[in-house]
Each structure stands twice: as structure tokens, then as C-alpha cells.
């Protein structure tokens, strides 16, 4: 019988993702904290968006924090070939699947 250790990120009683290492789980949890902060900040704006759009935008900004930081520091888009470049949606999904398994 094999024994597996899994690290599960739980938010508001809901399992979000399962990881093989604590480091990855902690990083994902931190990213969710950042996304929540972005969402709360965006909700205070007077932008004509619904709550789901604010949540999606907050999550996107948190996932792309390196690119956001680069833009804030330099007022320029990151180089397309650098690690800070914004990946295409398909690239983001496939990299998530490789690093983590969604919890049921």
C-alpha cells in the first residue's frame, strides 16, 4: 500500500486545489489572498462590472503579479520573451494542470 501526502487549499470550507508539496500549496494560498484583496479593492471602484467580473479580474491580476509589478515599476509592458510576460489563456490552463490537481 502506498502512502501519499497531499496539501489541500481550503477557502470558506471549499476545497480549491490539491498539491503534492506544501510550498506549492502555500504559494497558491498566497495568490488567492492577493486575488481577494484585488477583488475587494475593485469592488470599491465605480466600474460598471458585476461581482463575478470583479472576482475574475482580481484573480487575473494576482496570477499576473510579476507583470503587474513590472508595469508599475517601468510603465512599460514586459518583454514578450521574459518570464514576466502575460501567458495566453491556454498556456495558463495547461501550466496549472501540470502543477496542481483540482480538488473534487
mmCIF file of C-alpha atoms in Angstrom, residues 43-89:
data_model
loop_
_atom_site.group_PDB
_atom_site.id
_atom_site.type_symbol
_atom_site.label_atom_id
_atom_site.label_comp_id
_atom_site.label_asym_id
_atom_site.label_seq_id
_atom_site.Cartn_x
_atom_site.Cartn_y
_atom_site.Cartn_z
ATOM 1 C CA UNK A 43 -15.428 46.420 -5.714
ATOM 2 C CA UNK A 44 -14.833 49.827 -4.110
ATOM 3 C CA UNK A 45 -14.457 51.386 -7.556
ATOM 4 C CA UNK A 46 -17.351 52.700 -9.540
ATOM 5 C CA UNK A 47 -16.619 50.498 -12.544
ATOM 6 C CA UNK A 48 -19.771 49.122 -14.208
ATOM 7 C CA UNK A 49 -18.948 45.427 -13.700
ATOM 8 C CA UNK A 50 -20.763 42.642 -11.899
ATOM 9 C CA UNK A 51 -19.246 40.813 -8.922
ATOM 10 C CA UNK A 52 -18.115 37.806 -10.989
ATOM 11 C CA UNK A 53 -16.218 40.104 -13.349
ATOM 12 C CA UNK A 54 -14.524 41.792 -10.372
ATOM 13 C CA UNK A 55 -13.548 38.374 -8.997
ATOM 14 C CA UNK A 56 -12.165 37.241 -12.378
ATOM 15 C CA UNK A 57 -10.207 40.466 -12.777
ATOM 16 C CA UNK A 58 -8.840 40.199 -9.220
ATOM 17 C CA UNK A 59 -7.732 36.613 -9.837
ATOM 18 C CA UNK A 60 -6.129 37.553 -13.154
ATOM 19 C CA UNK A 61 -4.173 40.417 -11.560
ATOM 20 C CA UNK A 62 -2.969 38.124 -8.757
ATOM 21 C CA UNK A 63 -1.921 35.410 -11.227
ATOM 22 C CA UNK A 64 -0.020 38.012 -13.250
ATOM 23 C CA UNK A 65 1.539 39.820 -10.282
ATOM 24 C CA UNK A 66 5.038 39.817 -11.823
ATOM 25 C CA UNK A 67 3.782 41.534 -14.977
ATOM 26 C CA UNK A 68 1.724 43.991 -12.901
ATOM 27 C CA UNK A 69 4.769 44.849 -10.775
ATOM 28 C CA UNK A 70 6.892 45.318 -13.914
ATOM 29 C CA UNK A 71 4.328 47.679 -15.433
ATOM 30 C CA UNK A 72 4.059 49.671 -12.199
ATOM 31 C CA UNK A 73 7.853 49.985 -11.932
ATOM 32 C CA UNK A 74 8.609 50.810 -15.565
ATOM 33 C CA UNK A 75 5.306 51.984 -17.111
ATOM 34 C CA UNK A 76 6.024 49.518 -19.918
ATOM 35 C CA UNK A 77 4.770 46.078 -20.862
ATOM 36 C CA UNK A 78 7.113 43.204 -20.003
ATOM 37 C CA UNK A 79 9.198 41.812 -22.835
ATOM 38 C CA UNK A 80 7.362 39.062 -24.718
ATOM 39 C CA UNK A 81 10.240 36.607 -24.197
ATOM 40 C CA UNK A 82 10.752 37.282 -20.491
ATOM 41 C CA UNK A 83 9.318 35.257 -17.612
ATOM 42 C CA UNK A 84 7.147 38.263 -16.710
ATOM 43 C CA UNK A 85 5.213 38.100 -19.975
ATOM 44 C CA UNK A 86 1.490 37.554 -19.753
ATOM 45 C CA UNK A 87 0.810 33.990 -20.948
ATOM 46 C CA UNK A 88 -2.035 33.152 -23.260
ATOM 47 C CA UNK A 89 -5.118 31.703 -21.592
#
